[in-house]
C-alpha cells in the first residue's frame, strides 16, 4: 500500500473543492493470518511500535465501544479529536469492528501484523494506508469485491482519527497514480509523466491533522470565496500537468503555498525555509497535507526542481529524498 501526497486541495476538499493527490512509493504492509478456531481471538503485532496485544472478540469490541463513545463526545464539541484514538492499536480495532458490523468477521483466530515505512504524522496519509491495507485484506479473505463499500468503511474509520475525512486519502492509496478527487463527483485519473520532485520532512507537527482541520473549520468554513480560490489554483495545476507546462505548474504550486499560509497551517520556520528554497532557480515548493497550527514543524514539503535540495535541507536539519510515483495503488496477495 503506497502513501499519498497532495498537490493541491488539502483542507479545501472538505468544503467541496477539488483536490489533486498522487500515490508515492512509501509502503505499508498488513499481513493477515486466519485460523478456524472455536476460541475467537484477535492478535495484533505492530512491528514499528514493538507492541503486541491479544483480545477475545468481546474484549476487542468493548475497546471499540469506548473509542466510539469518545468520538460521539468529540462530535458534541466536548473532547478534542486527539482524545478519540489514544493507542496505535485503535485504528486496527476500528477497522475490524466496522467490517464486522457490515459483513460479519469470520469467527476464529486472527493474527494481524502491520509494518510501514511511511513517515508517520507528516501528512502522507499513514492512517489511510493502514486502514485501506487492512480492509483490503479483510475484503479479499471474505471474497467481497466492492470497492465503494471498502472506501466508505475507510472514510468512517479515518474520521475517528482526523475528525472529518473527505475520502481523499483512502482513494489516493487504493488506486495509485495521480487522481483528481472531489466529493460526490466521479474520480479522474490523470496521465503519468516525468516528475522531478523532492520530499522534505520538516518534522512531526505539534498538532494533529484533526486539530488543524478543526481550527481551519472554525476560522474559514464559511469563506466560500477562499475555497473558490483554492479551486482555481487546483484547476491551474491540473491544466499545467496535462499540458506538461513546468513553468505554469510551478507558479500554481507557489500560489497554493500562499493559500496554505493564508489559512494559518504553515509555521513561520517552514515559511522561511520555503522562501529560501524557492531562491533556487526554477524551484517551487509547498507544504503537503494538513500542516500545523503551532510549533516549528509542518510535516512534509514537496519541492519541484531540477537541482537536488539535500544540502539546503541538511542546513535546516531536514531529511530529503526523491519522489517516485506509485502507479499501482493497493496490492493484495493470498498465500
Short mmCIF file of N, CA and C in Angstrom, two decimals, residues 173-325:
data_model
loop_
_atom_site.label_atom_id
_atom_site.label_comp_id
_atom_site.label_asym_id
_atom_site.label_seq_id
_atom_site.Cartn_x
_atom_site.Cartn_y
_atom_site.Cartn_z
N UNK A 173 -4.54 6.16 -1.99
CA UNK A 173 -3.68 4.99 -1.76
C UNK A 173 -4.27 3.73 -2.40
N UNK A 174 -5.60 3.68 -2.54
CA UNK A 174 -6.22 2.48 -3.14
C UNK A 174 -5.93 2.39 -4.63
N UNK A 175 -6.04 3.52 -5.34
CA UNK A 175 -5.95 3.46 -6.80
C UNK A 175 -4.57 3.79 -7.35
N UNK A 176 -3.72 4.51 -6.62
CA UNK A 176 -2.39 4.84 -7.10
C UNK A 176 -2.41 5.92 -8.19
N UNK A 177 -1.22 6.29 -8.66
CA UNK A 177 -1.10 7.31 -9.69
C UNK A 177 -1.51 8.68 -9.19
N UNK A 178 -1.85 9.57 -10.11
CA UNK A 178 -2.32 10.92 -9.77
C UNK A 178 -3.81 10.99 -10.06
N UNK A 179 -4.58 11.43 -9.07
CA UNK A 179 -6.03 11.48 -9.24
C UNK A 179 -6.55 12.87 -8.90
N UNK A 180 -7.66 13.21 -9.55
CA UNK A 180 -8.42 14.41 -9.18
C UNK A 180 -9.65 13.91 -8.44
N UNK A 181 -9.81 14.40 -7.21
CA UNK A 181 -10.90 13.92 -6.35
C UNK A 181 -11.75 15.10 -5.90
N UNK A 182 -13.05 14.91 -5.96
CA UNK A 182 -13.99 15.90 -5.45
C UNK A 182 -15.20 15.15 -4.93
N UNK A 183 -15.61 15.48 -3.74
CA UNK A 183 -16.71 14.75 -3.12
C UNK A 183 -17.95 14.80 -4.01
N UNK A 184 -18.60 13.63 -4.15
CA UNK A 184 -19.84 13.49 -4.90
C UNK A 184 -19.65 13.65 -6.41
N UNK A 185 -18.40 13.57 -6.88
CA UNK A 185 -18.15 13.60 -8.31
C UNK A 185 -17.26 12.42 -8.69
N UNK A 186 -17.31 12.05 -9.97
CA UNK A 186 -16.53 10.90 -10.42
C UNK A 186 -15.03 11.17 -10.29
N UNK A 187 -14.31 10.13 -9.89
CA UNK A 187 -12.85 10.23 -9.76
C UNK A 187 -12.22 10.33 -11.15
N UNK A 188 -11.20 11.18 -11.29
CA UNK A 188 -10.48 11.28 -12.56
C UNK A 188 -9.04 10.82 -12.36
N UNK A 189 -8.57 9.95 -13.24
CA UNK A 189 -7.17 9.53 -13.23
C UNK A 189 -6.41 10.37 -14.24
N UNK A 190 -5.34 10.99 -13.81
CA UNK A 190 -4.54 11.82 -14.71
C UNK A 190 -3.37 11.01 -15.26
N UNK A 191 -2.92 11.33 -16.47
CA UNK A 191 -1.81 10.57 -17.06
C UNK A 191 -0.51 10.79 -16.29
N UNK A 192 0.36 9.82 -16.40
CA UNK A 192 1.66 9.91 -15.74
C UNK A 192 2.70 10.46 -16.70
N UNK A 193 3.58 11.28 -16.18
CA UNK A 193 4.73 11.69 -16.98
C UNK A 193 5.88 12.07 -16.04
N UNK A 194 6.99 12.45 -16.61
CA UNK A 194 8.19 12.73 -15.81
C UNK A 194 7.89 13.80 -14.77
N UNK A 195 8.34 13.54 -13.55
CA UNK A 195 8.04 14.44 -12.44
C UNK A 195 9.27 14.50 -11.54
N UNK A 196 10.05 15.56 -11.66
CA UNK A 196 11.28 15.71 -10.90
C UNK A 196 10.96 16.49 -9.63
N UNK A 197 10.82 15.81 -8.53
CA UNK A 197 10.41 16.48 -7.29
C UNK A 197 11.02 15.77 -6.09
N UNK A 198 10.98 16.49 -4.97
CA UNK A 198 11.64 16.02 -3.76
C UNK A 198 10.68 16.10 -2.58
N UNK A 199 10.83 15.12 -1.70
CA UNK A 199 10.01 15.07 -0.49
C UNK A 199 10.90 15.45 0.69
N UNK A 200 10.48 16.47 1.42
CA UNK A 200 11.29 17.01 2.51
C UNK A 200 10.52 16.89 3.82
N UNK A 201 11.13 16.28 4.81
CA UNK A 201 10.49 16.08 6.12
C UNK A 201 10.93 17.20 7.06
N UNK A 202 10.01 18.11 7.38
CA UNK A 202 10.34 19.19 8.32
C UNK A 202 10.09 18.77 9.76
N UNK A 203 9.64 17.52 9.96
CA UNK A 203 9.39 17.01 11.31
C UNK A 203 7.90 16.86 11.60
N UNK A 204 7.62 16.09 12.64
CA UNK A 204 6.23 15.82 13.00
C UNK A 204 5.59 17.06 13.63
N UNK A 205 4.48 17.54 13.08
CA UNK A 205 3.81 18.72 13.64
C UNK A 205 3.41 18.50 15.10
N UNK A 206 3.37 19.60 15.84
CA UNK A 206 2.96 19.51 17.24
C UNK A 206 1.44 19.41 17.38
N UNK A 207 0.72 19.63 16.29
CA UNK A 207 -0.73 19.48 16.29
C UNK A 207 -1.12 18.41 15.26
N UNK A 208 -2.14 17.64 15.60
CA UNK A 208 -2.56 16.56 14.71
C UNK A 208 -3.33 17.11 13.51
N UNK A 209 -3.50 16.25 12.51
CA UNK A 209 -4.33 16.63 11.36
C UNK A 209 -5.72 17.03 11.82
N UNK A 210 -6.28 16.26 12.75
CA UNK A 210 -7.62 16.57 13.23
C UNK A 210 -7.71 17.94 13.88
N UNK A 211 -6.69 18.30 14.64
CA UNK A 211 -6.69 19.62 15.30
C UNK A 211 -6.57 20.73 14.26
N UNK A 212 -5.74 20.52 13.23
CA UNK A 212 -5.62 21.54 12.17
C UNK A 212 -6.93 21.68 11.41
N UNK A 213 -7.55 20.54 11.09
CA UNK A 213 -8.83 20.58 10.37
C UNK A 213 -9.87 21.33 11.20
N UNK A 214 -9.90 21.08 12.50
CA UNK A 214 -10.89 21.73 13.37
C UNK A 214 -10.68 23.24 13.42
N UNK A 215 -9.41 23.67 13.50
CA UNK A 215 -9.17 25.12 13.58
C UNK A 215 -9.50 25.82 12.26
N UNK A 216 -9.10 25.21 11.16
CA UNK A 216 -9.42 25.80 9.85
C UNK A 216 -10.94 25.89 9.68
N UNK A 217 -11.63 24.86 10.12
CA UNK A 217 -13.10 24.86 10.04
C UNK A 217 -13.67 26.02 10.86
N UNK A 218 -13.14 26.21 12.06
CA UNK A 218 -13.67 27.26 12.94
C UNK A 218 -13.44 28.65 12.36
N UNK A 219 -12.33 28.83 11.65
CA UNK A 219 -11.95 30.17 11.18
C UNK A 219 -12.35 30.47 9.74
N UNK A 220 -12.51 29.43 8.91
CA UNK A 220 -12.67 29.69 7.48
C UNK A 220 -13.81 28.91 6.80
N UNK A 221 -14.53 28.10 7.54
CA UNK A 221 -15.51 27.21 6.89
C UNK A 221 -16.51 27.98 6.03
N UNK A 222 -16.89 29.18 6.45
CA UNK A 222 -17.93 29.92 5.73
C UNK A 222 -17.38 30.83 4.64
N UNK A 223 -16.06 30.86 4.47
CA UNK A 223 -15.44 31.74 3.48
C UNK A 223 -15.41 31.07 2.10
N UNK A 224 -16.54 31.09 1.42
CA UNK A 224 -16.64 30.37 0.16
C UNK A 224 -15.75 30.98 -0.93
N UNK A 225 -15.48 32.29 -0.83
CA UNK A 225 -14.57 32.91 -1.80
C UNK A 225 -13.16 32.31 -1.68
N UNK A 226 -12.76 32.03 -0.44
CA UNK A 226 -11.45 31.41 -0.22
C UNK A 226 -11.39 30.04 -0.88
N UNK A 227 -12.42 29.22 -0.67
CA UNK A 227 -12.39 27.86 -1.24
C UNK A 227 -12.49 27.91 -2.76
N UNK A 228 -13.15 28.94 -3.30
CA UNK A 228 -13.18 29.09 -4.76
C UNK A 228 -11.78 29.42 -5.28
N UNK A 229 -11.02 30.19 -4.51
CA UNK A 229 -9.64 30.49 -4.90
C UNK A 229 -8.80 29.22 -4.90
N UNK A 230 -9.01 28.35 -3.90
CA UNK A 230 -8.32 27.06 -3.90
C UNK A 230 -8.71 26.25 -5.14
N UNK A 231 -9.99 26.29 -5.49
CA UNK A 231 -10.45 25.55 -6.67
C UNK A 231 -9.74 26.04 -7.92
N UNK A 232 -9.64 27.36 -8.07
CA UNK A 232 -8.97 27.92 -9.25
C UNK A 232 -7.51 27.47 -9.30
N UNK A 233 -6.86 27.44 -8.12
CA UNK A 233 -5.46 27.01 -8.06
C UNK A 233 -5.32 25.53 -8.46
N UNK A 234 -6.20 24.71 -7.96
CA UNK A 234 -6.17 23.29 -8.32
C UNK A 234 -6.38 23.11 -9.82
N UNK A 235 -7.31 23.88 -10.37
CA UNK A 235 -7.54 23.79 -11.82
C UNK A 235 -6.31 24.21 -12.62
N UNK A 236 -5.58 25.21 -12.13
CA UNK A 236 -4.35 25.64 -12.81
C UNK A 236 -3.30 24.53 -12.77
N UNK A 237 -3.16 23.87 -11.63
CA UNK A 237 -2.20 22.76 -11.53
C UNK A 237 -2.61 21.62 -12.46
N UNK A 238 -3.90 21.31 -12.45
CA UNK A 238 -4.44 20.25 -13.31
C UNK A 238 -4.13 20.55 -14.79
N UNK A 239 -4.43 21.78 -15.18
CA UNK A 239 -4.21 22.21 -16.58
C UNK A 239 -2.73 22.14 -16.95
N UNK A 240 -1.86 22.62 -16.05
CA UNK A 240 -0.42 22.61 -16.32
C UNK A 240 0.12 21.19 -16.41
N UNK A 241 -0.41 20.30 -15.56
CA UNK A 241 0.03 18.89 -15.58
C UNK A 241 -0.30 18.26 -16.93
N UNK A 242 -1.53 18.47 -17.38
CA UNK A 242 -1.95 17.86 -18.65
C UNK A 242 -1.16 18.42 -19.83
N UNK A 243 -0.77 19.71 -19.73
CA UNK A 243 -0.06 20.36 -20.83
C UNK A 243 1.46 20.18 -20.74
N UNK A 244 1.94 19.49 -19.71
CA UNK A 244 3.39 19.34 -19.47
C UNK A 244 4.05 20.71 -19.37
N UNK A 245 3.35 21.67 -18.79
CA UNK A 245 3.84 23.04 -18.70
C UNK A 245 4.48 23.24 -17.32
N UNK A 246 5.80 23.01 -17.26
CA UNK A 246 6.50 23.07 -15.98
C UNK A 246 6.46 24.44 -15.32
N UNK A 247 6.59 25.49 -16.12
CA UNK A 247 6.59 26.84 -15.55
C UNK A 247 5.24 27.17 -14.92
N UNK A 248 4.16 26.83 -15.61
CA UNK A 248 2.82 27.09 -15.07
C UNK A 248 2.54 26.22 -13.84
N UNK A 249 3.04 25.00 -13.88
CA UNK A 249 2.86 24.11 -12.73
C UNK A 249 3.53 24.69 -11.49
N UNK A 250 4.75 25.15 -11.65
CA UNK A 250 5.48 25.70 -10.50
C UNK A 250 4.82 26.98 -9.99
N UNK A 251 4.33 27.82 -10.87
CA UNK A 251 3.66 29.04 -10.43
C UNK A 251 2.41 28.71 -9.62
N UNK A 252 1.67 27.71 -10.07
CA UNK A 252 0.46 27.32 -9.34
C UNK A 252 0.79 26.69 -8.00
N UNK A 253 1.89 25.95 -7.93
CA UNK A 253 2.32 25.36 -6.65
C UNK A 253 2.68 26.48 -5.66
N UNK A 254 3.35 27.53 -6.14
CA UNK A 254 3.68 28.66 -5.26
C UNK A 254 2.40 29.34 -4.78
N UNK A 255 1.42 29.48 -5.66
CA UNK A 255 0.14 30.07 -5.26
C UNK A 255 -0.54 29.23 -4.20
N UNK A 256 -0.46 27.92 -4.39
CA UNK A 256 -1.07 27.01 -3.40
C UNK A 256 -0.43 27.18 -2.03
N UNK A 257 0.90 27.30 -2.02
CA UNK A 257 1.61 27.51 -0.76
C UNK A 257 1.14 28.80 -0.08
N UNK A 258 0.96 29.86 -0.87
CA UNK A 258 0.48 31.13 -0.31
C UNK A 258 -0.90 30.98 0.32
N UNK A 259 -1.75 30.19 -0.31
CA UNK A 259 -3.10 29.97 0.23
C UNK A 259 -3.04 29.20 1.54
N UNK A 260 -2.13 28.23 1.63
CA UNK A 260 -1.99 27.46 2.88
C UNK A 260 -1.48 28.38 4.00
N UNK A 261 -0.57 29.28 3.66
CA UNK A 261 -0.10 30.25 4.66
C UNK A 261 -1.27 31.14 5.10
N UNK A 262 -2.13 31.49 4.17
CA UNK A 262 -3.28 32.37 4.48
C UNK A 262 -4.23 31.72 5.48
N UNK A 263 -4.42 30.41 5.41
CA UNK A 263 -5.33 29.75 6.35
C UNK A 263 -4.62 29.33 7.63
N UNK A 264 -3.34 29.67 7.76
CA UNK A 264 -2.66 29.51 9.04
C UNK A 264 -2.16 28.13 9.38
N UNK A 265 -1.78 27.32 8.37
CA UNK A 265 -1.32 25.97 8.66
C UNK A 265 0.16 25.78 8.32
N UNK A 266 0.89 26.88 8.10
CA UNK A 266 2.33 26.78 7.81
C UNK A 266 3.10 27.57 8.87
N UNK A 267 3.83 26.89 9.75
CA UNK A 267 4.60 27.58 10.78
C UNK A 267 5.64 28.54 10.17
N UNK A 268 5.99 29.59 10.92
CA UNK A 268 6.90 30.61 10.41
C UNK A 268 8.23 30.02 9.95
N UNK A 269 8.76 29.06 10.70
CA UNK A 269 10.06 28.48 10.33
C UNK A 269 9.98 27.83 8.95
N UNK A 270 8.88 27.15 8.68
CA UNK A 270 8.73 26.46 7.39
C UNK A 270 8.49 27.49 6.28
N UNK A 271 7.79 28.58 6.59
CA UNK A 271 7.63 29.66 5.60
C UNK A 271 9.01 30.18 5.18
N UNK A 272 9.88 30.41 6.17
CA UNK A 272 11.23 30.93 5.86
C UNK A 272 12.03 29.92 5.06
N UNK A 273 11.91 28.64 5.42
CA UNK A 273 12.64 27.60 4.68
C UNK A 273 12.19 27.56 3.23
N UNK A 274 10.88 27.58 3.00
CA UNK A 274 10.37 27.51 1.63
C UNK A 274 10.79 28.75 0.84
N UNK A 275 10.78 29.91 1.49
CA UNK A 275 11.24 31.13 0.80
C UNK A 275 12.69 30.97 0.35
N UNK A 276 13.55 30.43 1.20
CA UNK A 276 14.96 30.23 0.83
C UNK A 276 15.08 29.15 -0.25
N UNK A 277 14.30 28.09 -0.10
CA UNK A 277 14.33 27.00 -1.08
C UNK A 277 13.95 27.51 -2.47
N UNK A 278 12.96 28.41 -2.52
CA UNK A 278 12.48 28.90 -3.81
C UNK A 278 13.40 29.94 -4.44
N UNK A 279 14.49 30.28 -3.74
CA UNK A 279 15.53 31.09 -4.36
C UNK A 279 16.39 30.25 -5.30
N UNK A 280 16.30 28.92 -5.16
CA UNK A 280 16.95 28.02 -6.11
C UNK A 280 16.30 28.21 -7.48
N UNK A 281 17.08 28.32 -8.55
CA UNK A 281 16.48 28.56 -9.87
C UNK A 281 15.42 27.52 -10.23
N UNK A 282 14.28 28.02 -10.71
CA UNK A 282 13.18 27.17 -11.19
C UNK A 282 12.66 26.19 -10.13
N UNK A 283 12.63 26.63 -8.90
CA UNK A 283 12.14 25.76 -7.82
C UNK A 283 10.82 26.29 -7.27
N UNK A 284 9.88 25.39 -7.04
CA UNK A 284 8.62 25.72 -6.38
C UNK A 284 8.38 24.70 -5.28
N UNK A 285 7.82 25.16 -4.16
CA UNK A 285 7.65 24.25 -3.03
C UNK A 285 6.39 24.61 -2.26
N UNK A 286 5.84 23.61 -1.60
CA UNK A 286 4.65 23.81 -0.78
C UNK A 286 4.57 22.74 0.30
N UNK A 287 3.87 23.08 1.37
CA UNK A 287 3.52 22.07 2.37
C UNK A 287 2.47 21.16 1.76
N UNK A 288 2.58 19.85 2.03
CA UNK A 288 1.59 18.89 1.56
C UNK A 288 0.95 18.22 2.77
N UNK A 289 -0.36 18.28 2.85
CA UNK A 289 -1.05 17.70 3.99
C UNK A 289 -1.63 18.78 4.87
N UNK A 290 -1.95 18.42 6.08
CA UNK A 290 -2.67 19.35 6.96
C UNK A 290 -1.81 20.49 7.46
N UNK A 291 -0.46 20.34 7.45
CA UNK A 291 0.42 21.36 8.01
C UNK A 291 0.31 21.37 9.52
N UNK A 292 0.50 22.54 10.12
CA UNK A 292 0.39 22.63 11.58
C UNK A 292 -0.04 24.05 11.97
N UNK A 293 -0.80 24.13 13.05
CA UNK A 293 -1.28 25.43 13.53
C UNK A 293 -0.43 25.94 14.68
N UNK A 294 0.65 25.22 15.00
CA UNK A 294 1.56 25.65 16.08
C UNK A 294 2.90 24.96 15.90
N UNK A 295 3.91 25.44 16.64
CA UNK A 295 5.22 24.80 16.60
C UNK A 295 6.02 25.20 15.37
N UNK A 296 7.12 24.48 15.12
CA UNK A 296 8.04 24.79 14.02
C UNK A 296 7.97 23.78 12.88
N UNK A 297 7.28 22.66 13.07
CA UNK A 297 7.27 21.61 12.05
C UNK A 297 5.92 21.59 11.34
N UNK A 298 5.96 21.23 10.06
CA UNK A 298 4.71 21.20 9.27
C UNK A 298 4.53 19.87 8.55
N UNK A 299 5.30 18.84 8.93
CA UNK A 299 5.22 17.60 8.16
C UNK A 299 6.03 17.72 6.89
N UNK A 300 5.49 17.22 5.78
CA UNK A 300 6.29 17.18 4.56
C UNK A 300 6.08 18.41 3.68
N UNK A 301 7.16 18.75 2.98
CA UNK A 301 7.16 19.79 1.95
C UNK A 301 7.55 19.12 0.64
N UNK A 302 6.86 19.47 -0.44
CA UNK A 302 7.24 18.99 -1.77
C UNK A 302 7.97 20.12 -2.50
N UNK A 303 9.11 19.80 -3.08
CA UNK A 303 9.86 20.78 -3.87
C UNK A 303 9.99 20.25 -5.30
N UNK A 304 9.51 21.04 -6.26
CA UNK A 304 9.65 20.67 -7.67
C UNK A 304 10.82 21.47 -8.24
N UNK A 305 11.92 20.81 -8.51
CA UNK A 305 13.10 21.49 -9.04
C UNK A 305 14.07 20.46 -9.61
N UNK A 306 14.89 20.94 -10.50
CA UNK A 306 15.89 20.06 -11.10
C UNK A 306 17.07 19.83 -10.16
N UNK A 307 17.40 20.84 -9.38
CA UNK A 307 18.58 20.77 -8.52
C UNK A 307 18.25 20.06 -7.21
N UNK A 308 19.09 19.13 -6.82
CA UNK A 308 18.91 18.38 -5.57
C UNK A 308 19.00 19.34 -4.37
N UNK A 309 17.95 19.44 -3.54
CA UNK A 309 17.97 20.39 -2.42
C UNK A 309 18.53 19.81 -1.13
N UNK A 310 19.21 18.66 -1.20
CA UNK A 310 19.65 17.97 0.01
C UNK A 310 20.55 18.85 0.89
N UNK A 311 21.49 19.58 0.27
CA UNK A 311 22.42 20.38 1.08
C UNK A 311 21.68 21.43 1.89
N UNK A 312 20.73 22.13 1.26
CA UNK A 312 19.95 23.14 1.98
C UNK A 312 19.12 22.49 3.09
N UNK A 313 18.52 21.35 2.77
CA UNK A 313 17.72 20.65 3.79
C UNK A 313 18.57 20.27 4.99
N UNK A 314 19.79 19.81 4.72
CA UNK A 314 20.69 19.44 5.81
C UNK A 314 21.00 20.64 6.70
N UNK A 315 21.20 21.81 6.07
CA UNK A 315 21.44 23.03 6.85
C UNK A 315 20.30 23.32 7.82
N UNK A 316 19.07 23.01 7.39
CA UNK A 316 17.90 23.28 8.22
C UNK A 316 17.56 22.09 9.14
N UNK A 317 18.33 21.00 9.01
CA UNK A 317 18.07 19.82 9.84
C UNK A 317 16.94 18.95 9.33
N UNK A 318 16.64 19.05 8.01
CA UNK A 318 15.54 18.29 7.44
C UNK A 318 16.07 17.13 6.59
N UNK A 319 15.27 16.06 6.52
CA UNK A 319 15.59 14.91 5.66
C UNK A 319 14.93 15.11 4.31
N UNK A 320 15.60 14.64 3.25
CA UNK A 320 15.11 14.86 1.89
C UNK A 320 15.31 13.60 1.06
N UNK A 321 14.34 13.28 0.22
CA UNK A 321 14.52 12.18 -0.71
C UNK A 321 13.70 12.44 -1.98
N UNK A 322 14.11 11.79 -3.05
CA UNK A 322 13.42 11.97 -4.32
C UNK A 322 12.05 11.31 -4.29
N UNK A 323 11.08 11.92 -4.96
CA UNK A 323 9.72 11.38 -5.02
C UNK A 323 9.59 10.43 -6.21
N UNK A 324 9.02 9.27 -5.93
CA UNK A 324 8.69 8.32 -7.00
C UNK A 324 7.19 8.02 -6.92
N UNK A 325 6.49 8.24 -8.02
CA UNK A 325 5.04 8.00 -8.04
C UNK A 325 4.78 6.50 -8.07
#
